[in-house]
CSV table of C-alpha atoms and ligand atoms in Angstrom, one decimal:
chain,number,residue,atom,x,y,z
A,1,MET,CA,70.8,-68.3,-9.6
A,2,PRO,CA,71.7,-71.7,-10.5
A,3,ALA,CA,69.0,-73.6,-12.3
A,4,GLN,CA,66.4,-76.2,-10.5
A,5,ILE,CA,67.1,-79.4,-11.5
A,6,ILE,CA,64.9,-81.6,-13.0
A,7,ASP,CA,65.3,-85.0,-10.6
A,8,GLY,CA,64.4,-87.9,-13.7
A,9,ASN,CA,65.2,-90.8,-10.7
A,10,GLN,CA,63.1,-89.9,-8.3
A,11,LEU,CA,60.1,-88.6,-10.9
A,12,ALA,CA,60.4,-92.3,-12.2
A,13,LYS,CA,60.5,-93.4,-8.8
A,14,GLN,CA,57.1,-92.3,-7.8
A,15,ILE,CA,55.2,-93.0,-11.6
A,16,ARG,CA,56.3,-96.7,-11.1
A,17,VAL,CA,55.0,-96.7,-7.2
A,18,ASP,CA,51.7,-95.6,-9.0
A,19,ILE,CA,52.0,-98.0,-11.9
A,20,ALA,CA,52.4,-101.2,-9.3
A,21,THR,CA,48.9,-99.8,-7.8
A,22,ARG,CA,47.6,-100.1,-11.1
A,23,VAL,CA,49.0,-102.9,-12.3
A,24,ALA,CA,47.7,-104.8,-8.8
A,25,ILE,CA,44.6,-103.9,-9.4
A,26,LEU,CA,44.5,-105.3,-12.8
A,27,THR,CA,46.0,-108.6,-11.7
A,28,ALA,CA,43.0,-108.5,-8.6
A,29,LYS,CA,40.5,-108.9,-12.0
A,30,GLY,CA,42.5,-111.2,-13.6
A,31,ILE,CA,44.3,-109.3,-16.2
A,32,LYS,CA,47.9,-109.4,-16.4
A,33,PRO,CA,49.5,-106.9,-19.0
A,34,GLY,CA,52.2,-108.9,-21.2
A,35,LEU,CA,54.7,-107.0,-23.0
A,36,ALA,CA,57.2,-108.8,-25.9
A,37,VAL,CA,60.6,-107.1,-26.3
A,38,ILE,CA,62.7,-108.2,-29.1
A,39,LEU,CA,65.8,-107.6,-30.0
A,40,ILE,CA,67.9,-108.6,-32.5
A,41,GLY,CA,71.6,-108.4,-32.3
A,42,GLU,CA,74.3,-107.2,-29.7
A,43,ASP,CA,74.2,-103.8,-29.8
A,44,PRO,CA,75.6,-103.5,-25.7
A,45,ALA,CA,73.4,-100.0,-25.6
A,46,SER,CA,70.6,-101.6,-26.9
A,47,GLN,CA,71.2,-104.8,-24.7
A,48,VAL,CA,70.5,-102.6,-21.4
A,49,TYR,CA,68.0,-100.8,-22.5
A,50,VAL,CA,65.8,-103.7,-23.2
A,51,ARG,CA,67.1,-105.4,-20.1
A,52,ASN,CA,65.7,-101.8,-18.2
A,53,LYS,CA,62.2,-102.3,-19.9
A,54,VAL,CA,61.9,-105.7,-19.0
A,55,LYS,CA,62.9,-105.3,-15.4
A,56,ALA,CA,60.8,-102.1,-14.8
A,57,CYS,CA,57.7,-104.3,-16.4
A,58,GLU,CA,58.4,-107.0,-13.7
A,59,ASP,CA,59.2,-104.6,-10.7
A,60,VAL,CA,55.7,-103.4,-11.0
A,61,GLY,CA,54.0,-106.7,-11.3
A,62,MET,CA,53.3,-107.0,-15.5
A,63,PHE,CA,54.5,-110.4,-17.6
A,64,SER,CA,57.2,-109.6,-19.9
A,65,LEU,CA,58.8,-111.8,-23.2
A,66,LEU,CA,62.3,-110.9,-23.7
A,67,GLU,CA,63.2,-112.8,-26.7
A,68,LYS,CA,66.7,-112.3,-27.7
A,69,LYS,CA,67.4,-113.0,-31.7
A,70,PRO,CA,70.9,-113.8,-33.8
A,71,ALA,CA,71.9,-110.4,-36.0
A,72,ASP,CA,71.3,-112.0,-38.4
A,73,THR,CA,67.8,-112.8,-38.0
A,74,THR,CA,65.9,-112.7,-41.3
A,75,GLU,CA,63.2,-109.8,-42.2
A,76,ALA,CA,60.3,-112.5,-43.0
A,77,SER,CA,61.2,-114.5,-39.8
A,78,LEU,CA,60.9,-111.1,-37.3
A,79,LEU,CA,57.4,-110.3,-39.2
A,80,GLN,CA,56.8,-114.0,-38.9
A,81,ARG,CA,57.5,-114.0,-35.3
A,82,ILE,CA,55.4,-110.6,-34.7
A,83,ALA,CA,52.5,-111.7,-36.4
A,84,GLU,CA,52.0,-114.4,-33.7
A,85,LEU,CA,52.4,-112.2,-31.0
A,86,ASN,CA,50.0,-109.9,-32.8
A,87,ALA,CA,47.8,-112.8,-32.0
A,88,ASP,CA,48.7,-113.9,-28.7
A,89,PRO,CA,45.9,-113.5,-26.4
A,90,ASN,CA,48.8,-113.1,-23.3
A,91,ILE,CA,50.6,-110.7,-25.1
A,92,HIS,CA,49.2,-106.7,-24.7
A,93,GLY,CA,52.4,-105.0,-26.2
A,94,ILE,CA,55.1,-105.6,-28.6
A,95,LEU,CA,58.2,-103.2,-28.3
A,96,VAL,CA,61.1,-104.2,-30.9
A,97,GLN,CA,64.0,-102.5,-29.6
A,98,LEU,CA,65.8,-100.3,-32.6
A,99,PRO,CA,67.7,-100.0,-34.2
A,100,LEU,CA,67.4,-102.7,-36.6
A,101,PRO,CA,70.3,-104.8,-38.3
A,102,LYS,CA,70.7,-103.1,-41.7
A,103,HIS,CA,69.2,-105.3,-44.1
A,104,ILE,CA,65.9,-105.3,-41.7
A,105,ASP,CA,63.5,-102.5,-43.0
A,106,SER,CA,62.9,-100.5,-39.5
A,107,HIS,CA,59.2,-98.8,-41.1
A,108,ARG,CA,57.8,-102.6,-42.4
A,109,VAL,CA,58.7,-103.7,-38.6
A,110,ILE,CA,56.9,-101.0,-37.2
A,111,GLU,CA,54.2,-100.8,-39.5
A,112,ALA,CA,54.1,-104.7,-38.9
A,113,ILE,CA,53.1,-104.4,-35.3
A,114,ALA,CA,48.9,-104.4,-34.5
A,115,PRO,CA,48.7,-100.0,-33.6
A,116,GLU,CA,46.9,-101.5,-30.2
A,117,LYS,CA,49.8,-103.4,-29.4
A,118,ASP,CA,52.5,-100.8,-30.3
A,119,VAL,CA,53.3,-98.6,-27.0
A,120,ASP,CA,56.1,-97.4,-28.8
A,121,GLY,CA,53.4,-95.0,-30.2
A,122,PHE,CA,55.8,-95.2,-33.8
A,123,HIS,CA,53.0,-97.0,-36.4
A,124,VAL,CA,51.8,-94.6,-38.5
A,125,ALA,CA,48.4,-95.4,-37.1
A,126,ASN,CA,49.4,-94.0,-33.6
A,127,ALA,CA,51.5,-91.0,-35.1
A,128,GLY,CA,48.5,-89.9,-37.2
A,129,ALA,CA,46.8,-89.9,-34.3
A,130,LEU,CA,49.1,-88.3,-32.1
A,131,MET,CA,49.0,-85.4,-34.9
A,132,ILE,CA,45.3,-84.9,-34.5
A,133,GLY,CA,45.3,-85.1,-31.1
A,134,ALA,CA,43.9,-88.2,-29.8
A,135,PRO,CA,46.5,-90.4,-29.2
A,136,LEU,CA,46.5,-93.7,-28.4
A,137,PHE,CA,50.3,-94.6,-27.2
A,138,ARG,CA,52.0,-91.3,-26.4
A,139,PRO,CA,55.8,-92.1,-27.3
A,140,CYS,CA,57.7,-92.7,-24.0
A,141,THR,CA,60.5,-90.2,-24.6
A,142,PRO,CA,58.3,-87.3,-25.5
A,143,TYR,CA,55.8,-87.8,-23.0
A,144,GLY,CA,59.0,-88.2,-20.3
A,145,CYS,CA,59.7,-84.6,-21.3
A,146,MET,CA,56.2,-83.4,-20.6
A,147,LYS,CA,55.4,-85.0,-17.0
A,148,MET,CA,59.2,-83.5,-16.3
A,149,LEU,CA,57.4,-79.8,-17.4
A,150,GLU,CA,54.5,-80.9,-15.8
A,151,SER,CA,56.2,-81.8,-12.2
A,152,ILE,CA,57.6,-78.4,-12.1
A,153,ASP,CA,54.3,-77.2,-12.8
A,154,TYR,CA,55.4,-74.7,-15.8
A,155,PRO,CA,52.9,-72.9,-17.4
A,156,ILE,CA,53.7,-74.4,-21.0
A,157,ARG,CA,50.1,-73.2,-22.3
A,158,GLY,CA,51.1,-69.6,-24.5
A,159,ALA,CA,55.0,-70.3,-24.0
A,160,ARG,CA,57.5,-70.8,-26.6
A,161,ALA,CA,59.1,-74.3,-27.3
A,162,VAL,CA,62.0,-74.8,-29.7
A,163,ILE,CA,62.8,-78.0,-30.5
A,164,VAL,CA,66.1,-79.0,-31.8
A,165,GLY,CA,65.7,-82.6,-33.6
A,166,ALA,CA,63.2,-83.4,-35.9
A,167,SER,CA,63.2,-87.4,-35.6
A,168,ASN,CA,59.8,-89.0,-36.1
A,169,ILE,CA,60.6,-90.7,-32.2
A,170,VAL,CA,61.6,-87.7,-30.4
A,171,GLY,CA,61.8,-84.4,-31.4
A,172,LYS,CA,57.7,-84.3,-34.2
A,173,PRO,CA,56.2,-86.5,-31.6
A,174,MET,CA,57.7,-83.3,-29.3
A,175,ALA,CA,56.4,-81.1,-31.5
A,176,MET,CA,53.1,-82.4,-31.1
A,177,LEU,CA,52.4,-82.7,-27.3
A,178,LEU,CA,53.9,-79.6,-26.6
A,179,LEU,CA,51.3,-78.0,-29.8
A,180,GLN,CA,48.6,-79.7,-28.1
A,181,ALA,CA,49.7,-78.5,-24.5
A,182,GLY,CA,48.9,-74.9,-25.9
A,183,ALA,CA,52.6,-74.0,-26.8
A,184,THR,CA,54.0,-71.6,-30.0
A,185,VAL,CA,56.4,-74.3,-31.4
A,186,THR,CA,59.6,-74.2,-33.9
A,187,ILE,CA,61.0,-77.2,-35.1
A,188,CYS,CA,65.3,-77.4,-35.6
A,189,ASN,CA,67.3,-79.6,-37.6
A,190,SER,CA,70.7,-79.8,-39.2
A,191,LYS,CA,69.8,-77.3,-41.4
A,192,THR,CA,68.4,-74.7,-39.4
A,193,LYS,CA,70.3,-71.4,-40.0
A,194,ASP,CA,71.2,-69.1,-36.9
A,195,LEU,CA,70.3,-71.7,-34.5
A,196,SER,CA,71.2,-69.9,-31.6
A,197,ALA,CA,68.7,-67.2,-32.4
A,198,HIS,CA,65.8,-69.9,-32.2
A,199,THR,CA,67.0,-71.9,-29.2
A,200,ARG,CA,67.8,-68.1,-27.2
A,201,ASP,CA,64.4,-67.6,-28.0
A,202,ALA,CA,63.1,-70.1,-26.1
A,203,ASP,CA,61.2,-70.4,-22.8
A,204,ILE,CA,60.7,-74.4,-23.1
A,205,LEU,CA,63.9,-75.7,-25.8
A,206,VAL,CA,64.2,-79.5,-25.5
A,207,VAL,CA,67.3,-80.7,-27.3
A,208,ALA,CA,68.0,-84.5,-29.1
A,209,THR,CA,70.2,-83.9,-31.8
A,210,GLY,CA,72.9,-86.7,-30.7
A,211,LYS,CA,75.5,-84.5,-30.8
A,212,ALA,CA,77.8,-84.0,-27.3
A,213,LYS,CA,77.1,-80.7,-25.3
A,214,MET,CA,76.0,-78.5,-28.7
A,215,ILE,CA,74.3,-76.5,-26.5
A,216,THR,CA,75.9,-73.8,-24.7
A,217,ALA,CA,75.1,-71.2,-22.2
A,218,ASN,CA,74.9,-68.4,-24.6
A,219,MET,CA,72.3,-70.6,-26.8
A,220,VAL,CA,69.8,-70.5,-23.8
A,221,LYS,CA,67.2,-67.8,-22.6
A,222,PRO,CA,68.1,-66.9,-19.3
A,223,GLY,CA,65.4,-68.4,-17.0
A,224,ALA,CA,63.7,-71.1,-19.7
A,225,VAL,CA,63.3,-74.7,-19.0
A,226,VAL,CA,65.6,-76.9,-21.1
A,227,ILE,CA,65.4,-80.5,-21.3
A,228,ASP,CA,68.2,-82.6,-22.8
A,229,VAL,CA,67.2,-86.1,-24.4
A,230,GLY,CA,70.2,-86.3,-25.6
A,231,ILE,CA,72.4,-89.7,-24.7
A,232,ASN,CA,75.7,-90.0,-25.7
A,233,ARG,CA,78.9,-91.8,-24.6
A,234,ILE,CA,81.8,-90.5,-24.4
A,235,GLU,CA,85.5,-91.3,-23.1
A,236,ARG,CA,87.7,-89.3,-20.8
A,237,ASP,CA,90.4,-90.7,-18.9
A,238,GLY,CA,89.8,-94.1,-20.1
A,239,LYS,CA,86.2,-94.0,-19.3
A,240,VAL,CA,83.2,-94.1,-20.6
A,241,LYS,CA,81.0,-91.1,-19.8
A,242,LEU,CA,77.1,-90.5,-20.6
A,243,VAL,CA,76.6,-86.9,-21.4
A,244,GLY,CA,73.8,-85.0,-22.9
A,245,ASP,CA,73.4,-82.5,-26.3
A,246,VAL,CA,73.8,-79.5,-23.7
A,247,HIS,CA,76.5,-78.6,-22.2
A,248,PHE,CA,75.2,-78.8,-18.6
A,249,GLU,CA,77.7,-76.8,-16.5
A,250,SER,CA,77.4,-73.5,-18.7
A,251,ALA,CA,74.0,-74.0,-19.5
A,252,SER,CA,72.8,-74.9,-16.0
A,253,LYS,CA,74.0,-71.5,-14.6
A,254,VAL,CA,71.6,-69.4,-17.2
A,255,ALA,CA,68.4,-71.9,-17.4
A,256,GLY,CA,65.7,-71.6,-14.8
A,257,ALA,CA,65.5,-75.1,-14.7
A,258,ILE,CA,67.1,-78.1,-16.3
A,259,THR,CA,67.3,-81.6,-16.5
A,260,PRO,CA,70.8,-83.3,-16.2
A,261,VAL,CA,72.0,-86.5,-17.7
A,262,PRO,CA,72.4,-89.0,-16.4
A,263,GLY,CA,69.6,-89.2,-14.2
A,264,GLY,CA,67.1,-86.5,-16.2
A,265,ILE,CA,64.9,-88.1,-19.1
A,266,GLY,CA,66.4,-91.7,-19.5
A,267,PRO,CA,65.0,-93.3,-16.3
A,268,MET,CA,61.7,-91.0,-17.0
A,269,THR,CA,61.5,-93.4,-21.0
A,270,THR,CA,61.4,-96.4,-19.2
A,271,ALA,CA,58.6,-95.6,-16.6
A,272,MET,CA,56.5,-93.9,-19.5
A,273,LEU,CA,56.4,-97.0,-21.2
A,274,LEU,CA,54.5,-98.1,-17.6
A,275,VAL,CA,52.3,-95.2,-17.8
A,276,THR,CA,50.9,-95.3,-21.4
A,277,TRP,CA,50.9,-98.6,-21.9
A,278,PRO,CA,48.2,-100.2,-18.8
A,279,ALA,CA,46.4,-96.8,-19.4
A,280,THR,CA,45.5,-97.6,-22.7
A,281,PHE,CA,45.4,-101.3,-22.0
A,282,ASP,CA,42.3,-100.9,-19.9
A,283,VAL,CA,40.7,-99.0,-22.9
A,284,VAL,CA,41.5,-101.9,-25.4
A,285,VAL,CA,41.0,-104.7,-23.3
A,286,THR,CA,37.3,-103.6,-22.3
A,287,GLU,CA,36.3,-102.4,-26.0
A,288,ASN,CA,37.9,-106.7,-26.7
A,289,LEU,CA,35.5,-107.7,-24.1
A,290,PHE,CA,32.9,-105.3,-24.9
A,291,GLY,CA,32.9,-105.0,-28.7
A,292,ASP,CA,32.5,-101.5,-29.4
A,293,ILE,CA,30.7,-100.4,-26.2
A,294,LEU,CA,33.3,-99.4,-23.5
A,295,SER,CA,33.0,-99.7,-19.8
A,296,ASP,CA,31.6,-96.5,-18.1
A,297,GLU,CA,34.9,-96.5,-16.0
A,298,ALA,CA,37.0,-97.0,-19.3
A,299,ALA,CA,35.2,-93.9,-21.6
A,300,VAL,CA,35.9,-91.9,-18.6
A,301,LEU,CA,39.1,-92.6,-18.6
A,302,ALA,CA,40.0,-92.7,-22.6
A,303,GLY,CA,38.2,-89.5,-22.4
A,304,SER,CA,40.8,-88.5,-20.0
A,305,LEU,CA,43.8,-89.3,-21.8
A,306,GLY,CA,42.2,-88.3,-25.0
A,307,MET,CA,42.2,-91.7,-26.3
A,308,LEU,CA,40.4,-93.1,-29.1
A,309,PRO,CA,39.5,-96.2,-28.9
A,310,SER,CA,41.7,-98.9,-31.4
A,311,ALA,CA,38.7,-99.4,-33.7
A,312,SER,CA,39.3,-95.7,-34.6
A,313,LEU,CA,42.6,-96.3,-35.8
A,314,GLY,CA,41.8,-99.0,-38.1
A,315,ALA,CA,42.7,-101.7,-35.7
B,1,NDP,P1,68.2,-88.7,-34.8
B,1,NDP,O1,69.8,-89.0,-34.9
B,1,NDP,O2,67.2,-89.4,-35.7
B,1,NDP,O3,67.7,-87.4,-34.8
B,1,NDP,C1,68.6,-86.5,-34.9
B,1,NDP,C2,68.1,-85.1,-35.3
B,1,NDP,O4,68.6,-83.7,-34.2
B,1,NDP,C3,67.9,-84.5,-36.7
B,1,NDP,O5,67.1,-84.0,-36.9
B,1,NDP,C4,68.7,-83.9,-37.4
B,1,NDP,O6,68.7,-83.0,-38.3
B,1,NDP,C5,69.2,-82.9,-35.7
B,1,NDP,N1,70.7,-82.6,-36.2
B,1,NDP,C6,71.7,-83.0,-35.7
B,1,NDP,N2,72.8,-82.4,-35.5
B,1,NDP,C7,72.2,-80.7,-35.4
B,1,NDP,C8,72.5,-80.0,-35.3
B,1,NDP,N3,73.8,-79.6,-35.1
B,1,NDP,N4,71.6,-78.6,-35.2
B,1,NDP,C9,70.2,-78.7,-35.3
B,1,NDP,N5,69.8,-80.3,-35.4
B,1,NDP,C10,70.4,-81.1,-35.3
B,1,NDP,O7,68.4,-89.0,-33.0
B,1,NDP,P2,67.2,-89.3,-32.4
B,1,NDP,O8,66.1,-87.9,-32.2
B,1,NDP,O9,66.8,-90.9,-32.5
B,1,NDP,O10,68.2,-88.8,-30.8
B,1,NDP,C11,68.5,-87.9,-30.5
B,1,NDP,C12,69.2,-87.7,-29.2
B,1,NDP,O11,68.3,-88.6,-28.4
B,1,NDP,C13,70.3,-89.2,-29.4
B,1,NDP,O12,71.0,-88.5,-28.1
B,1,NDP,C14,69.8,-90.2,-28.7
B,1,NDP,O13,71.0,-91.2,-27.9
B,1,NDP,C15,68.9,-89.6,-27.4
B,1,NDP,N6,67.5,-90.4,-27.1
B,1,NDP,C16,67.6,-90.4,-25.9
B,1,NDP,C17,66.5,-91.4,-25.2
B,1,NDP,C18,65.9,-91.4,-24.2
B,1,NDP,O14,65.8,-92.1,-23.3
B,1,NDP,N7,67.1,-90.6,-23.0
B,1,NDP,C19,65.4,-91.6,-26.4
B,1,NDP,C20,65.7,-91.9,-27.4
B,1,NDP,C21,66.8,-91.2,-27.9
B,1,NDP,P3,68.2,-83.1,-39.7
B,1,NDP,O15,66.6,-84.1,-39.1
B,1,NDP,O16,68.3,-82.3,-39.9
B,1,NDP,O17,69.2,-84.8,-39.8
C-alpha cells in the first residue's frame, strides 16, 4: 500500500489561520509582534527564504522589518545593528539568515542576539534550554517535523527514531525534541558505519543531510514514518527541480507515511517560526511588563509549552 503523504502545505495553512487569530488578540491588547530579518549578500535561496518569512509575518498581521545588506558588510557593523535591535522595544524577534559570508563569524553573530529575541533558537542559551527540556524557542524545522508527526497522531512514546544528519540547526535539536517526547533516539552522521542497519530499524526516520535522494526504499523499515528535511536543487532537462534527501518514488512504496519535497517540511518551517514566536512572545512581554511575576495567563501558557521565563536563561 502506498504511504500516507503528510501534506506540509495544508498543515502550514491551518497553523497560519490559528496564528492570525492569536496575533489579532495581541494586537487588540496594543501589542504588535515585530520581527527583524537581516539578510547579508545575494544568495538566491536565502533571498527566497527571507521573502517567505517576511510575507508569512505580514500575512498574519505581525510587523516585519527586512534589512538587506551587501555581501561586504563587516562583522562589526552587523554586531552593532544587532545590538540596536536588541534594545529596540518594537522588535521582539531577530532573525539573521544563514549562511553568512565567510568573513563573518556566524557563531559570534548568533551569540550577539539577545536570547529572548532569538526566534531561531540557535543561541547557546536557547540550545541549552532545549537540551534540559525547557525550551524558550524551539528551532523551527525540527519543531515542524514534530507537528507533522502530531498531525498523523503518531505514537512517539517508545518508538525507535533515527535521525540521519547531526547539524546544530536540524539533527541535534530534532533528537532532543524526539527524546523529550519519549522516543529512543539514534543520531547518524557521515561517519556512521552501516547506515542502512540503523535506518531500517527506525519507526521514525528523519533525514537531513543535504545529499539528494540518498535514502532509498531498501533503507526504510516497512510502515515507518519518513520525514524528509532535505532541500536539494538538481537540474533536469535544463530546469531546476527541488528534491529531498529521500528517494521519494521508491521509499513511498515502503513507508507508512512520508513527507514530500517540495510541499513537506519546507512550508512547515516558515509556519513554525510564527508559532514559536507569538507563544513565547506572550511570556516575554508579560515578564517585561510585570517583572518576575508572570500573569496567570502567561504562566499557564509557559507551563503548557514547557518554557522557562527568559530570566531563567540569563537574558
Ligand atoms: P549540514 O550540512 O549542516 O549537516 C548535514 C549533516 O548530515 C551532517 O551531520 C553530516 O554528517 C550528515 N551527513 C552528510 N552526508 C551524510 C551521509 N552520507 N550519511 C550520513 N550522514 C550524512 O546540513 P543542514 O542540517 O543544515 O541541512 C540538511 C538538509 O536539510 C539540507 O538539504 C538543507 O537544505 C535542508 N534544510 C531544510 C530546511 C527546511 O526548511 N526544510 C531547513 C534547514 C535545512 P557530519 O556531521 O559527519 O558532517
